[in-house]
Amino acid sequence: MLISVLKENMAHWFHRNTLKNTVPVKFDELKRVSCGGDSNKIVGELKVTRARYVTLVSNHTSQADEVREAGLNYLSLLRGLITPPAEAAASSESKLRTLTTFKWTNSMGGKTPSIHADALFEVISVLVNLALWFTKHAARVSANDSITMDEAKEVHSSLKLAAGIFYCAKEEQAHLPAQIEKATDLDVRVIEAYLLQCQAEAQEITLARALELGHKPQIVLALAMDTHKMFENAAHSLETLEKLLVGKWRSYLSLKALFYQSYGYCFWGQQLLTEDKCGDAIAVLQMSKSLYDKSGKLCREYASAQGPGQAARPDRHPFYQKLGPMIIRFLEKANHENGFIYHHKIPEAALPPEYQDTFGLAKPEDFSLPDMSELWTPQAYSNFKSAVPSADKGATPSASKGASPTEEITPVAEPDIAPQFPQVPKTQSGCIIS
């Protein structure tokens, strides 16, 4: 049987921060030091490819392959602003790296941009926004009224690709020479949280499939506990950042961590029942119910929390609503069998889950920066005179600067992709079989 995950199983569980936005870059500083010929062509291509990338990534209706291709094309040109062509390398750093000033808003919201005169800042910003677009694409596909198996696979692959892009951004962030602003998209804690969130959400799809295909409790237990750990680690990555900026986001990650921990204990209890360990099963299922009740409180707190990001209502989600009755059903069965058959003593503490890790099922897709554009020949590079760093107010070479209080960039206009609730499906996981 093939699975199509119910739309609320995806969309209403997704917290999404805002896309980044930027201002047009004319690369006038590069043009001023260009001696013509091939170098002028590079300047023109940088301007055109950047504009195309920004246009596509700012549009929720863009095709995924076009967005990815536009990002890769622009990144291949940016490579020459960071590292010179091998044959022309007098040093490992391009003489053009700090010539152009770039400005980007941050995904935690707000109109005030970060400003850097560093092409590596541009690379990381492009990567982060590309990954964010694919997370939103996943949510958008899953919000369809009827989702096919191919669409479910697309959601899964989009989340894994986004995780791979965030990993690439994390690797590049380590090469920034300047002290960065905290709680921005350059902060490694923010990038790590995004990376783990993408992996965890992809793992949710794997878990939903395992439920519908009727896999053994041990498999569901392992998937649920690994998903719990991923969300928990993502939340921990944000715990030292300002609550006003990341509080709502972190609340989402925490409640999902708690929910999947409850799910894991539920199927751990079911597994113990199959092993005739009825007393232990009752204690474990009681723990599952306690965790579920706590997650319900977090659901309500999240729904009322202020902060960046589109809202979600997980407590109204069929996948969430079905877990509570499932726990109660298993617990009533365990109590009934213990009273009539086993007469086991119920331990005060629940037995910790025993399972084998399933890491790798939602492994990030391999993603790396593209090769340097073929336009960057040694001759083209030499046609640029030695550069003078950007004199743009608010940015200095290889340094991180905040924008002036009056400088603002209008956020990207984004549609509300939250779907309406359909009839609750009559399946164990809250999923639809196709």
PDB file of C-alpha atoms in Angstrom, residues 192-204 224-238 249-261:
ATOM      1  CA  GLU A 192      21.837  24.365  13.370  1.00  0.00           C
ATOM      2  CA  ALA A 193      18.240  24.682  14.579  1.00  0.00           C
ATOM      3  CA  TYR A 194      17.007  24.932  10.991  1.00  0.00           C
ATOM      4  CA  LEU A 195      19.103  21.927   9.974  1.00  0.00           C
ATOM      5  CA  LEU A 196      17.759  19.725  12.766  1.00  0.00           C
ATOM      6  CA  GLN A 197      14.182  20.902  12.221  1.00  0.00           C
ATOM      7  CA  CYS A 198      14.315  19.900   8.554  1.00  0.00           C
ATOM      8  CA  GLN A 199      15.652  16.451   9.441  1.00  0.00           C
ATOM      9  CA  ALA A 200      13.018  15.962  12.130  1.00  0.00           C
ATOM     10  CA  GLU A 201      10.148  16.997   9.864  1.00  0.00           C
ATOM     11  CA  ALA A 202      11.371  14.645   7.158  1.00  0.00           C
ATOM     12  CA  GLN A 203      11.500  11.905   9.791  1.00  0.00           C
ATOM     13  CA  GLU A 204       7.853  12.621  10.623  1.00  0.00           C
ATOM     14  CA  ALA A 224       9.395   8.379  17.282  1.00  0.00           C
ATOM     15  CA  MET A 225      12.252   8.615  19.787  1.00  0.00           C
ATOM     16  CA  ASP A 226      14.758   9.672  17.135  1.00  0.00           C
ATOM     17  CA  THR A 227      12.310  12.322  15.921  1.00  0.00           C
ATOM     18  CA  HIS A 228      11.901  13.456  19.527  1.00  0.00           C
ATOM     19  CA  LYS A 229      15.669  13.821  19.902  1.00  0.00           C
ATOM     20  CA  MET A 230      16.011  15.845  16.691  1.00  0.00           C
ATOM     21  CA  PHE A 231      13.340  18.332  17.727  1.00  0.00           C
ATOM     22  CA  GLU A 232      14.751  18.490  21.251  1.00  0.00           C
ATOM     23  CA  ASN A 233      18.257  19.234  19.968  1.00  0.00           C
ATOM     24  CA  ALA A 234      16.867  21.898  17.635  1.00  0.00           C
ATOM     25  CA  ALA A 235      15.127  23.560  20.579  1.00  0.00           C
ATOM     26  CA  HIS A 236      18.305  23.389  22.667  1.00  0.00           C
ATOM     27  CA  SER A 237      20.199  25.136  19.877  1.00  0.00           C
ATOM     28  CA  LEU A 238      18.006  28.204  20.412  1.00  0.00           C
ATOM     29  CA  TRP A 249       9.901  29.005  17.116  1.00  0.00           C
ATOM     30  CA  ARG A 250      11.495  27.281  20.107  1.00  0.00           C
ATOM     31  CA  SER A 251       8.058  26.597  21.603  1.00  0.00           C
ATOM     32  CA  TYR A 252       7.111  24.773  18.400  1.00  0.00           C
ATOM     33  CA  LEU A 253      10.252  22.644  18.498  1.00  0.00           C
ATOM     34  CA  SER A 254       9.751  21.829  22.185  1.00  0.00           C
ATOM     35  CA  LEU A 255       6.127  20.768  21.831  1.00  0.00           C
ATOM     36  CA  LYS A 256       6.947  18.508  18.898  1.00  0.00           C
ATOM     37  CA  ALA A 257       9.811  16.977  20.859  1.00  0.00           C
ATOM     38  CA  LEU A 258       7.431  16.261  23.735  1.00  0.00           C
ATOM     39  CA  PHE A 259       4.730  14.913  21.418  1.00  0.00           C
ATOM     40  CA  TYR A 260       7.040  12.406  19.746  1.00  0.00           C
ATOM     41  CA  GLN A 261       8.455  11.377  23.106  1.00  0.00           C
TER      42      GLN A 261
END
